[in-house]
Amino acid sequence: MNKSIKAILLSVFTVLITSCGPQRSESTTEAKVFLGALTGFNNPVMLYGGNTDANEAFARKILPSDDGIDLELAQGNWKFYALHWDGALPFEGNLSCYSSVKSIEGETMDINVTLSQTACNNTNFFPTSLGSQNPTVFNGCSNLDDVTSFSSTCTAMSKGIGKSYQIIYPQWPLSSIEEINNNASPSLISNCINPATASSIKLPIGNNESFFSPIVLSYDTSDCSGLPRDNKSLRTYKKGTNLETKEYSDGSNNFIFFTDRSSESLSVVSTSLGDSCDETFNMTVLGDKTLIVNSDSSLNTTVYQFDEETFIDTMLTPSNNQTWDLHKLGNQVLFKSYDSNNGAELWASDGTIPGTFMLKDINPGSVSSSPYNFIDYNGKVYFLATTASEGVEIWTTDGTEAGTNLVFDLNPGPNSSVSIPNFQILGNELYFAANDGTVGNELFKMDTSETITLVEDIYAGSLSSNIARLFFHNNKIYFVADDGINGNELHSYDGTTRTLLTNFSNATLYINSIEILSDQLVFTANADNSTTYGEEIYRHDGVTPNSETLISDIRAGADSSFPSFQTKTKSGELIYRATNGSIYELYKVDSSFGISSISAGNDITHEDSIIYKDVHYMLLNFNSTTTALYKYDESSNSLFEIQGACPSSCTSYPLAKFGVSAKDQLYIKKTYYDGTDWIRNIFKMGI
């Protein structure tokens, strides 16, 4: 047994035995313990003795070769327990037991321990509901709330963290309670056990007065390989006040359900009614406050302060709906929110009810300005908003009503200038696509004095180049545009010069989701209008014209795999969701531009991802069954299921979402339909 496991056992057992009795008495007895009725036994016997008044206990494994045990015991009443299994493996075969209370007195004393199978029919070893000779089925659960009978299952939200278990009985020499931590070591160790699977193990679990206790090691693997997790106790001592197990019998097997959690386990901290579109979380940290977006009891989406002590969320905009896009500005958050008097307008909050208010009615009256696409630039926040007199234009705010103003009516009058909500910063200038009413939809920029100028009329004249997908990398702006000659292609602009980068044969090319991998641009495109390939994943060095390269034809031939970017790994490699023609799988594009399936043979919906404390977590729905929390291991390109986010089956929509709070806690929001209502749960990760 390695030192890590031993350390776990010692710390667990220190919890199992506690005492506030006096220190050891001066009066002791030389006691010799003999085993009776086990002549010729081949397996070890576990012998326990304890005197809480004297603050002493021991646990010994007696081997067949031992001729009794010599102990110097404090005088007084001692409880003794003994266990023996006659099977070929630990804890298997017929179980024999012994329990007794003996008064230790005099200078010397013999203690005869006689074990029998009938002695196991004693509540010191088994509650009356269990059979002493029944084998045991072990079930690790994240919580025991829904465990009500032997047929209960620990799946989905109640799934335990372990994929396999081992049972260990520790031993230690005669010691004071304080010394057990230093003296205990593993004694009997079971074979590997799989959850909810019949075993041959017969396991006494003790009662409220029994001080012996088995310890359960919980493993991430199905064969008990590797190190066990760090929460590996099956605490049965003092069960009357520490209920972490539930036990049942079907007459043939004993079923032990025990709490099997880790720092990655989930607990429901808030439950309320949601709605079928309730997939916005927007958890935002504002000083020591945590704000979230939820639906209220009238199914109105609005902003709340989330209390991490009580897990109560306080509505900050009681009569509002359609609240989106929380964006921090100093000690405030800005957001779009709707009320019946003003429509959807710009609001601000400091995380309190008095400090939450409409910042400005940009489009006066009940008609909405619908502010969106917030970006920090030059010490202020810029965004798009609509008015009846100017259409959609660029606005700015410093967080005050007086400092919230239209930047410039680029397309004079009610016509909108900006239709593509995509800002990018290059140097100290803000770039965007707009139509000034003269040159069509082209590339514009704004400097820190808020002067707006046309970068280039790429499609000369009044026709639009249809700028899209603005993206910043290596001091350049990348975008898709039609110059009137080559059709839609990828371009770059370095602040001085525009460069045409691609030469695809599809004149209506639609490039989607530009990402960076190994200093190259990675994007999806239907390059030749489904002549040779459909929509697949490409790369480009971002510098050399016509250097585009197909990474993989996931769905071979002219049919599209429709890849959509999902998330980046810890090292920056890319994960896509794509179809092979029958199901949608997750694929990883590695730093050498190799591609491999993460979930071969499984139809997966990716709901959300986060890298939290250097671990990559995903919320995934496998084969349209139920949403669960997974951990992704990049080195093996594999997923490990941690726990379900629905009580049973549920759809992937509304999508589950991650959030990190002001106390750096990871939370998950998932809304599901229970057959009658849409139920929203908020989970907290941790023991």
XYZ file of N, CA, C and O in Angstrom, residues 256-434:
716
model
N -25.604 -1.721 0.436
C -25.077 -0.593 1.195
C -24.909 0.586 0.249
O -24.158 0.523 -0.728
N -25.632 1.648 0.523
C -25.520 2.898 -0.215
C -24.712 3.862 0.652
O -25.046 4.078 1.826
N -23.674 4.437 0.093
C -22.834 5.331 0.883
C -22.505 6.585 0.086
O -22.514 6.590 -1.153
N -22.245 7.658 0.797
C -21.909 8.928 0.166
C -20.521 8.846 -0.439
O -19.545 8.596 0.262
N -20.453 9.045 -1.732
C -19.194 8.954 -2.471
C -19.038 10.239 -3.276
O -19.470 10.335 -4.420
N -18.450 11.233 -2.654
C -18.309 12.555 -3.259
C -16.837 12.954 -3.332
O -15.986 12.343 -2.693
N -16.592 13.993 -4.106
C -15.254 14.566 -4.168
C -15.392 16.065 -4.361
O -16.506 16.608 -4.391
N -14.279 16.737 -4.516
C -14.299 18.182 -4.742
C -14.928 18.529 -6.086
O -15.198 19.701 -6.362
N -15.190 17.516 -6.938
C -15.824 17.757 -8.229
C -17.300 17.374 -8.241
O -17.968 17.533 -9.270
N -17.821 16.880 -7.129
C -19.231 16.496 -7.077
C -20.129 17.732 -7.067
O -19.724 18.817 -6.648
N -21.366 17.528 -7.511
C -22.332 18.615 -7.600
C -23.409 18.468 -6.534
O -23.806 17.359 -6.190
N -23.881 19.616 -6.033
C -25.033 19.655 -5.134
C -25.999 20.715 -5.642
O -25.585 21.806 -6.051
N -27.292 20.402 -5.615
C -28.306 21.387 -5.990
C -28.455 22.382 -4.843
O -28.753 22.001 -3.717
N -28.247 23.667 -5.131
C -28.360 24.693 -4.087
C -29.573 25.588 -4.309
O -29.957 26.344 -3.416
N -30.179 25.509 -5.484
C -31.353 26.339 -5.758
C -32.220 25.644 -6.800
O -31.713 25.165 -7.816
N -33.533 25.577 -6.530
C -34.492 24.998 -7.464
C -35.681 25.935 -7.600
O -36.209 26.424 -6.593
N -36.098 26.193 -8.837
C -37.250 27.062 -9.060
C -37.828 26.772 -10.437
O -37.276 25.992 -11.206
N -38.943 27.391 -10.749
C -39.540 27.236 -12.065
C -38.726 27.998 -13.096
O -38.272 29.122 -12.853
N -38.544 27.382 -14.252
C -37.863 28.045 -15.356
C -38.779 28.072 -16.565
O -39.996 28.034 -16.431
N -38.188 28.139 -17.755
C -38.977 28.051 -18.967
C -38.152 27.396 -20.056
O -36.958 27.145 -19.895
N -38.794 27.100 -21.175
C -38.164 26.311 -22.223
C -37.020 27.027 -22.920
O -36.280 26.411 -23.682
N -36.866 28.331 -22.689
C -35.761 29.092 -23.285
C -34.766 29.559 -22.227
O -33.951 30.447 -22.477
N -34.839 28.979 -21.060
C -34.069 29.462 -19.906
C -32.641 28.910 -19.939
O -32.290 28.015 -19.180
N -31.796 29.452 -20.837
C -30.429 28.962 -20.926
C -29.402 30.085 -20.804
O -28.249 29.937 -21.179
N -29.822 31.244 -20.283
C -28.890 32.337 -20.015
C -28.539 32.342 -18.539
O -29.426 32.307 -17.690
N -27.252 32.362 -18.234
C -26.784 32.389 -16.845
C -26.039 33.695 -16.569
O -26.314 34.381 -15.592
N -25.071 34.006 -17.444
C -24.349 35.282 -17.359
C -23.812 35.562 -15.966
O -23.877 36.699 -15.497
N -23.308 34.540 -15.234
C -22.783 34.795 -13.889
C -21.633 35.795 -13.978
O -20.651 35.580 -14.681
N -21.789 36.909 -13.283
C -20.856 38.033 -13.378
C -20.449 38.467 -11.980
O -21.300 38.618 -11.101
N -19.153 38.662 -11.782
C -18.620 39.070 -10.482
C -18.494 40.586 -10.455
O -17.900 41.197 -11.351
N -19.067 41.185 -9.423
C -19.016 42.633 -9.236
C -18.557 42.897 -7.811
O -19.351 42.898 -6.870
N -17.226 43.054 -7.631
C -16.680 43.178 -6.286
C -16.884 41.881 -5.532
O -16.441 40.821 -5.962
N -17.578 41.952 -4.383
C -17.873 40.743 -3.611
C -19.260 40.203 -3.908
O -19.753 39.315 -3.222
N -19.901 40.713 -4.939
C -21.248 40.289 -5.304
C -21.205 39.421 -6.558
O -20.344 39.587 -7.420
N -22.178 38.517 -6.637
C -22.337 37.655 -7.806
C -23.703 37.913 -8.411
O -24.724 37.808 -7.725
N -23.730 38.263 -9.692
C -24.982 38.519 -10.395
C -25.225 37.407 -11.411
O -24.287 36.869 -12.003
N -26.497 37.067 -11.598
C -26.877 36.050 -12.589
C -28.122 36.526 -13.324
O -28.818 37.444 -12.871
N -28.394 35.891 -14.465
C -29.636 36.125 -15.200
C -30.472 34.861 -15.120
O -30.002 33.770 -15.432
N -31.732 35.014 -14.677
C -32.669 33.903 -14.538
C -34.045 34.330 -15.013
O -34.309 35.524 -15.208
N -34.937 33.363 -15.133
C -36.346 33.663 -15.356
C -37.062 33.690 -14.010
O -36.768 32.876 -13.128
N -38.010 34.631 -13.840
C -38.764 34.689 -12.598
C -39.996 33.790 -12.696
O -40.179 33.054 -13.668
N -40.858 33.846 -11.678
C -42.018 32.959 -11.628
C -43.012 33.237 -12.751
O -43.840 32.401 -13.073
N -42.932 34.427 -13.356
C -43.776 34.761 -14.507
C -43.056 34.505 -15.818
O -43.496 34.950 -16.877
N -41.921 33.806 -15.730
C -41.110 33.438 -16.890
C -40.501 34.656 -17.573
O -40.250 34.650 -18.781
N -40.271 35.716 -16.798
C -39.594 36.898 -17.311
C -38.108 36.804 -16.998
O -37.726 36.547 -15.859
N -37.267 37.015 -17.983
C -35.821 36.912 -17.789
C -35.287 38.221 -17.243
O -35.459 39.284 -17.854
N -34.635 38.154 -16.083
C -34.142 39.375 -15.458
C -32.892 39.080 -14.639
O -32.450 37.929 -14.542
N -32.310 40.111 -14.031
C -31.026 39.987 -13.345
C -31.246 39.874 -11.833
O -32.128 40.522 -11.271
N -30.426 39.035 -11.205
C -30.528 38.764 -9.774
C -29.150 38.909 -9.127
O -28.121 38.687 -9.769
N -29.161 39.235 -7.824
C -27.958 39.057 -7.013
C -28.059 37.684 -6.358
O -29.085 37.345 -5.759
N -26.998 36.899 -6.471
C -26.989 35.524 -5.970
C -26.169 35.469 -4.689
O -24.969 35.765 -4.688
N -26.821 35.121 -3.563
C -26.169 35.049 -2.255
C -25.540 33.671 -2.084
O -26.249 32.660 -2.063
N -24.221 33.605 -1.920
C -23.523 32.320 -1.837
C -23.571 31.690 -0.449
O -23.109 30.558 -0.283
N -24.111 32.389 0.529
C -24.296 31.799 1.852
C -25.658 31.119 1.954
O -25.775 29.993 2.432
N -26.702 31.810 1.500
C -28.064 31.280 1.601
C -28.545 30.659 0.291
O -29.550 29.958 0.278
N -27.839 30.949 -0.802
C -28.206 30.515 -2.152
C -29.572 31.069 -2.563
O -30.273 30.485 -3.379
N -29.927 32.217 -1.995
C -31.143 32.922 -2.389
C -30.771 33.975 -3.426
O -29.806 34.724 -3.245
N -31.543 34.033 -4.523
C -31.286 35.075 -5.513
C -32.326 36.182 -5.362
O -33.519 35.932 -5.249
N -31.844 37.415 -5.327
C -32.689 38.583 -5.118
C -32.865 39.316 -6.440
O -31.879 39.743 -7.061
N -34.105 39.479 -6.876
C -34.387 40.122 -8.149
C -34.052 41.614 -8.064
O -34.509 42.324 -7.173
N -33.251 42.096 -9.000
C -32.847 43.502 -9.000
C -33.726 44.356 -9.901
O -33.773 45.577 -9.746
N -34.416 43.737 -10.860
C -35.310 44.469 -11.767
C -36.673 43.771 -11.753
O -36.996 43.005 -12.668
N -37.485 44.008 -10.711
C -38.692 43.209 -10.467
C -39.690 43.172 -11.611
O -40.372 42.172 -11.808
N -39.849 44.261 -12.366
C -40.894 44.284 -13.393
C -40.327 44.154 -14.800
O -41.013 44.434 -15.775
N -39.063 43.716 -14.904
C -38.416 43.688 -16.213
C -38.394 42.305 -16.837
O -38.574 41.292 -16.175
N -38.120 42.271 -18.111
C -38.010 41.039 -18.875
C -36.944 41.246 -19.944
O -36.415 42.356 -20.101
N -36.605 40.156 -20.651
C -35.651 40.226 -21.761
C -34.350 40.913 -21.339
O -33.869 41.838 -21.990
N -33.794 40.445 -20.226
C -32.533 41.002 -19.730
C -31.384 40.148 -20.253
O -31.366 38.935 -20.049
N -30.403 40.793 -20.898
C -29.306 40.067 -21.527
C -28.010 40.851 -21.399
O -27.995 42.028 -21.089
N -26.924 40.175 -21.723
C -25.630 40.808 -22.004
C -25.098 41.655 -20.854
O -24.854 42.859 -20.992
N -24.887 41.012 -19.692
C -24.259 41.735 -18.589
C -22.819 42.074 -18.959
O -22.047 41.207 -19.366
N -22.454 43.353 -18.825
C -21.124 43.823 -19.217
C -20.595 44.754 -18.130
O -21.225 45.752 -17.789
N -19.426 44.430 -17.588
C -18.872 45.208 -16.477
C -18.286 46.534 -16.956
O -17.608 46.604 -17.983
N -18.541 47.561 -16.166
C -17.921 48.874 -16.355
C -17.654 49.452 -14.977
O -18.572 49.922 -14.305
N -16.395 49.379 -14.539
C -16.050 49.852 -13.199
C -16.777 49.052 -12.145
O -16.733 47.817 -12.140
N -17.502 49.750 -11.256
C -18.238 49.065 -10.189
C -19.702 48.860 -10.545
O -20.557 48.708 -9.675
N -19.996 48.832 -11.848
C -21.352 48.597 -12.334
C -21.342 47.473 -13.366
O -20.296 47.114 -13.910
N -22.547 46.973 -13.639
C -22.748 46.180 -14.843
C -23.774 46.907 -15.696
O -24.732 47.510 -15.189
N -23.558 46.859 -17.004
C -24.513 47.392 -17.966
C -25.246 46.224 -18.606
O -24.673 45.143 -18.787
N -26.502 46.423 -18.979
C -27.244 45.360 -19.637
C -28.481 45.924 -20.321
O -28.938 47.028 -20.002
N -28.982 45.148 -21.269
C -30.257 45.469 -21.904
C -31.364 44.853 -21.077
O -31.286 43.691 -20.691
N -32.422 45.636 -20.800
C -33.551 45.101 -20.053
C -34.828 45.798 -20.508
O -34.816 46.985 -20.867
N -35.912 45.046 -20.488
C -37.188 45.532 -21.027
C -38.196 45.771 -19.915
O -38.349 44.949 -19.011
N -38.886 46.909 -19.980
C -40.112 47.083 -19.200
C -41.179 47.683 -20.101
O -40.892 48.204 -21.182
N -42.424 47.586 -19.684
C -43.544 47.935 -20.564
C -43.613 49.423 -20.872
O -44.179 49.826 -21.894
N -43.037 50.267 -20.016
C -43.105 51.715 -20.236
C -42.029 52.217 -21.189
O -42.250 53.174 -21.939
N -40.851 51.580 -21.146
C -39.708 52.123 -21.881
C -39.177 51.211 -22.977
O -38.272 51.603 -23.722
N -39.697 49.974 -23.058
C -39.139 49.024 -24.002
C -37.813 48.480 -23.493
O -37.492 48.575 -22.301
N -37.018 47.922 -24.388
C -35.701 47.379 -24.015
C -34.672 48.495 -24.116
O -34.366 48.977 -25.218
N -34.123 48.889 -22.959
C -33.204 50.024 -22.911
C -31.943 49.669 -22.124
O -31.799 48.547 -21.617
N -31.044 50.635 -22.007
C -29.777 50.445 -21.312
C -29.974 50.642 -19.812
O -30.423 51.710 -19.374
N -29.623 49.599 -19.040
C -29.719 49.639 -17.589
C -28.339 49.458 -16.972
O -27.405 48.997 -17.633
N -28.259 49.843 -15.688
C -27.011 49.684 -14.935
C -27.340 49.201 -13.537
O -28.442 49.433 -13.022
N -26.390 48.504 -12.904
C -26.590 48.018 -11.536
C -25.256 47.916 -10.826
O -24.236 47.559 -11.440
N -25.278 48.233 -9.526
C -24.102 47.992 -8.679
C -24.274 46.726 -7.847
O -23.510 46.467 -6.928
N -25.308 45.925 -8.161
C -25.562 44.679 -7.447
C -26.557 44.804 -6.327
O -26.810 43.832 -5.615
N -27.139 46.006 -6.144
C -28.161 46.214 -5.117
C -29.443 46.692 -5.791
O -29.420 47.202 -6.918
N -30.562 46.553 -5.083
C -31.833 47.024 -5.630
C -31.836 48.540 -5.813
O -32.201 49.038 -6.893
N -31.399 49.344 -4.787
C -31.375 50.802 -4.992
C -30.410 51.230 -6.097
O -30.618 52.276 -6.721
N -29.373 50.433 -6.317
C -28.366 50.801 -7.309
C -28.619 50.217 -8.676
O -27.700 50.161 -9.510
N -29.862 49.769 -8.934
C -30.222 49.210 -10.240
C -31.270 50.121 -10.872
O -32.320 50.375 -10.280
N -30.992 50.623 -12.083
C -31.858 51.626 -12.676
C -31.642 51.674 -14.189
O -30.627 51.185 -14.699
N -32.615 52.263 -14.886
C -32.441 52.502 -16.316
C -31.456 53.651 -16.474
O -31.681 54.763 -15.980
N -30.380 53.393 -17.185
C -29.349 54.416 -17.346
C -29.816 55.514 -18.287
O -29.624 56.708 -18.022
N -30.437 55.105 -19.397
C -30.943 56.113 -20.328
C -32.006 55.484 -21.227
O -31.844 54.356 -21.690
N -33.075 56.248 -21.455
C -34.095 55.837 -22.411
C -33.650 56.334 -23.780
O -34.043 57.407 -24.244
N -32.812 55.542 -24.441
C -32.165 55.975 -25.682
C -33.184 56.227 -26.784
O -33.087 57.208 -27.531
N -34.160 55.350 -26.896
C -35.248 55.534 -27.854
C -36.491 55.888 -27.044
O -37.177 54.996 -26.531
N -36.787 57.176 -26.865
C -37.797 57.612 -25.886
C -39.157 56.954 -26.107
O -39.568 56.675 -27.240
N -39.834 56.691 -24.975
C -41.150 56.076 -25.022
C -41.058 54.570 -24.887
O -40.055 54.024 -24.429
N -42.101 53.883 -25.298
C -42.187 52.438 -25.087
C -41.495 51.625 -26.181
O -41.458 50.399 -26.104
N -40.963 52.291 -27.207
C -40.272 51.594 -28.287
C -38.824 51.349 -27.883
O -38.163 52.220 -27.325
N -38.311 50.168 -28.165
C -36.989 49.746 -27.669
C -35.843 50.299 -28.502
O -35.944 50.436 -29.728
N -34.718 50.546 -27.809
C -33.457 50.830 -28.513
C -32.604 49.562 -28.600
O -31.664 49.505 -29.397
N -32.902 48.572 -27.750
C -32.241 47.251 -27.777
C -30.716 47.346 -27.849
O -30.098 46.885 -28.821
N -30.051 47.924 -26.853
C -28.591 48.031 -26.890
C -27.921 46.656 -26.818
O -28.378 45.769 -26.096
N -26.851 46.486 -27.599
C -26.163 45.191 -27.616
C -24.758 45.377 -28.178
O -24.382 46.465 -28.604
N -23.986 44.266 -28.190
C -22.625 44.246 -28.736
C -21.705 45.226 -27.992
O -21.040 46.065 -28.591
N -21.646 45.089 -26.664
C -20.818 45.968 -25.836
C -19.335 45.649 -26.025
O -18.949 44.483 -26.093
N -18.492 46.694 -26.066
C -17.044 46.514 -26.141
C -16.361 47.639 -25.365
O -16.810 48.797 -25.401
N -15.309 47.294 -24.634
C -14.509 48.293 -23.925
C -13.515 48.914 -24.894
O -12.765 48.206 -25.586
N -13.487 50.248 -24.928
C -12.555 50.951 -25.814
C -12.338 52.356 -25.280
O -13.295 53.080 -24.972
N -11.065 52.724 -25.143
C -10.694 54.090 -24.763
C -11.338 54.527 -23.446
O -11.775 55.664 -23.291
N -11.420 53.582 -22.469
C -11.917 53.915 -21.139
C -13.420 53.993 -21.028
O -13.951 54.334 -19.961
N -14.134 53.706 -22.110
C -15.593 53.726 -22.085
C -16.135 52.440 -22.715
O -15.367 51.587 -23.151
N -17.445 52.328 -22.744
C -18.088 51.187 -23.389
C -18.829 51.688 -24.624
O -19.573 52.673 -24.555
N -18.586 51.022 -25.752
C -19.281 51.325 -26.996
C -20.229 50.175 -27.317
O -19.945 49.013 -27.007
N -21.346 50.528 -27.959
C -22.362 49.521 -28.238
C -23.242 50.000 -29.382
O -23.134 51.155 -29.838
N -24.103 49.115 -29.848
C -25.059 49.455 -30.888
C -26.435 49.657 -30.272
O -26.826 48.933 -29.352
N -27.168 50.635 -30.763
C -28.531 50.881 -30.296
C -29.337 51.486 -31.431
O -28.782 52.081 -32.369
N -30.666 51.356 -31.320
C -31.587 51.798 -32.369
C -32.436 52.962 -31.873
O -32.964 52.927 -30.755
N -32.576 53.979 -32.711
C -33.543 55.046 -32.445
C -34.390 55.252 -33.690
O -33.994 54.879 -34.806
N -35.546 55.864 -33.508
C -36.443 56.103 -34.646
C -35.835 57.085 -35.627
O -36.067 56.984 -36.839
N -35.040 58.024 -35.126
C -34.512 59.076 -36.002
C -33.178 58.725 -36.639
O -32.829 59.256 -37.694
N -32.389 57.823 -36.013
C -31.056 57.507 -36.563
C -30.890 56.056 -37.007
O -29.886 55.727 -37.633
N -31.806 55.165 -36.678
C -31.613 53.750 -36.971
C -30.565 53.147 -36.049
O -30.323 53.644 -34.937
N -29.904 52.049 -36.472
C -28.870 51.400 -35.661
C -27.541 52.129 -35.871
O -27.017 52.165 -36.997
N -27.014 52.684 -34.782
C -25.745 53.416 -34.846
C -24.900 53.074 -33.613
O -25.348 52.352 -32.717
N -23.685 53.586 -33.591
C -22.770 53.351 -32.466
C -23.018 54.389 -31.387
O -23.036 55.600 -31.654
N -23.178 53.895 -30.153
C -23.335 54.734 -28.970
C -22.195 54.449 -28.004
O -21.490 53.445 -28.123
N -22.056 55.341 -27.022
C -21.018 55.166 -26.001
C -21.567 55.570 -24.644
O -22.517 56.367 -24.560
N -20.975 55.003 -23.592
C -21.354 55.389 -22.225
C -20.161 55.305 -21.301
O -19.276 54.460 -21.486
N -20.138 56.203 -20.323
C -19.148 56.144 -19.239
C -19.782 55.661 -17.947
O -19.178 55.727 -16.880
N -21.038 55.186 -18.023
C -21.750 54.691 -16.853
C -22.682 55.703 -16.241
O -23.322 55.419 -15.222
N -22.791 56.895 -16.860
C -23.726 57.913 -16.381
C -24.710 58.241 -17.490
O -24.439 58.007 -18.673
N -25.852 58.810 -17.106
C -26.838 59.188 -18.119
C -26.288 60.283 -19.024
O -26.423 60.215 -20.255
N -25.639 61.275 -18.420
C -25.089 62.375 -19.214
C -23.987 61.902 -20.148
O -23.783 62.484 -21.224
N -23.280 60.846 -19.751
C -22.177 60.343 -20.561
C -22.586 59.244 -21.516
O -21.719 58.550 -22.069
N -23.896 59.070 -21.725
C -24.408 58.072 -22.670
C -24.946 58.798 -23.887
O -25.964 59.501 -23.811
N -24.236 58.649 -25.025
C -24.551 59.482 -26.175
C -24.307 58.744 -27.490
O -23.507 57.797 -27.559
N -24.990 59.227 -28.530
C -24.724 58.772 -29.888
C -23.343 59.255 -30.309
O -23.000 60.429 -30.112
N -22.539 58.366 -30.890
C -21.226 58.776 -31.370
C -21.380 59.591 -32.648
O -20.866 60.721 -32.761
N -22.074 59.026 -33.647
C -22.223 59.729 -34.928
C -23.285 59.002 -35.739
O -23.333 57.766 -35.747
N -24.141 59.782 -36.403
C -25.137 59.190 -37.295
C -24.478 58.997 -38.656
O -24.568 59.844 -39.551
N -23.789 57.844 -38.790
C -22.968 57.605 -39.975
C -23.806 57.537 -41.245
O -23.384 58.013 -42.308
N -24.966 56.921 -41.160
C -25.902 56.875 -42.286
C -27.048 57.810 -41.930
O -27.990 57.413 -41.234
N -26.983 59.068 -42.357
C -27.888 60.106 -41.841
C -29.355 59.735 -41.995
O -29.774 59.119 -42.990
N -30.121 60.075 -40.954
C -31.546 59.803 -40.976
C -31.869 58.457 -40.352
O -31.038 57.845 -39.672
N -33.071 57.948 -40.579
C -33.520 56.724 -39.902
C -32.885 55.440 -40.423
O -33.090 54.382 -39.828
N -32.148 55.509 -41.527
C -31.497 54.305 -42.036
C -30.333 53.902 -41.136
O -29.564 54.752 -40.676
N -30.175 52.597 -40.917
C -29.107 52.094 -40.044
C -27.782 52.048 -40.791
O -27.729 51.742 -41.990
N -26.704 52.307 -40.055
C -25.376 52.196 -40.664
C -24.731 50.855 -40.341
O -23.959 50.328 -41.145
N -25.014 50.305 -39.174
C -24.333 49.090 -38.727
C -25.333 47.932 -38.699
O -26.354 48.001 -38.020
N -25.022 46.881 -39.455
C -25.883 45.697 -39.452
C -25.140 44.459 -38.992
O -25.756 43.436 -38.702
N -23.802 44.521 -38.931
C -22.984 43.388 -38.485
C -22.440 43.706 -37.097
O -21.579 44.581 -36.952
N -22.942 43.038 -36.033
C -22.516 43.370 -34.656
C -21.154 42.765 -34.329
O -21.057 41.753 -33.646
N -20.093 43.382 -34.836
C -18.773 42.783 -34.683
C -17.716 43.885 -34.651
O -17.322 44.403 -35.702
N -17.267 44.261 -33.445
C -16.200 45.245 -33.283
C -14.867 44.529 -33.105
O -14.799 43.457 -32.495
N -13.778 45.125 -33.599
C -12.427 44.650 -33.321
C -11.522 45.860 -33.140
O -11.735 46.910 -33.762
N -10.504 45.708 -32.297
C -9.553 46.789 -32.029
C -8.211 46.434 -32.642
O -7.679 45.341 -32.418
N -7.650 47.354 -33.424
C -6.313 47.218 -33.999
C -5.545 48.477 -33.646
O -5.954 49.586 -34.028
N -4.437 48.289 -32.913
C -3.729 49.456 -32.404
C -4.611 50.180 -31.418
O -5.100 49.593 -30.456
N -4.860 51.459 -31.663
C -5.777 52.202 -30.795
C -7.001 52.675 -31.571
O -7.586 53.717 -31.265
N -7.383 51.886 -32.574
C -8.546 52.222 -33.374
C -9.563 51.079 -33.345
O -9.192 49.906 -33.269
N -10.833 51.458 -33.414
C -11.933 50.505 -33.365
C -12.455 50.276 -34.786
O -12.824 51.223 -35.486
N -12.491 49.001 -35.215
C -12.906 48.654 -36.567
C -14.281 47.984 -36.539
O -14.606 47.231 -35.615
N -15.046 48.241 -37.603
C -16.377 47.661 -37.697
C -16.850 47.757 -39.145
O -16.286 48.497 -39.971
N -17.880 46.999 -39.474
C -18.498 47.047 -40.800
C -19.715 47.953 -40.735
O -20.526 47.857 -39.811
N -19.851 48.853 -41.732
C -20.965 49.793 -41.713
C -21.279 50.263 -43.131
O -20.482 50.097 -44.058
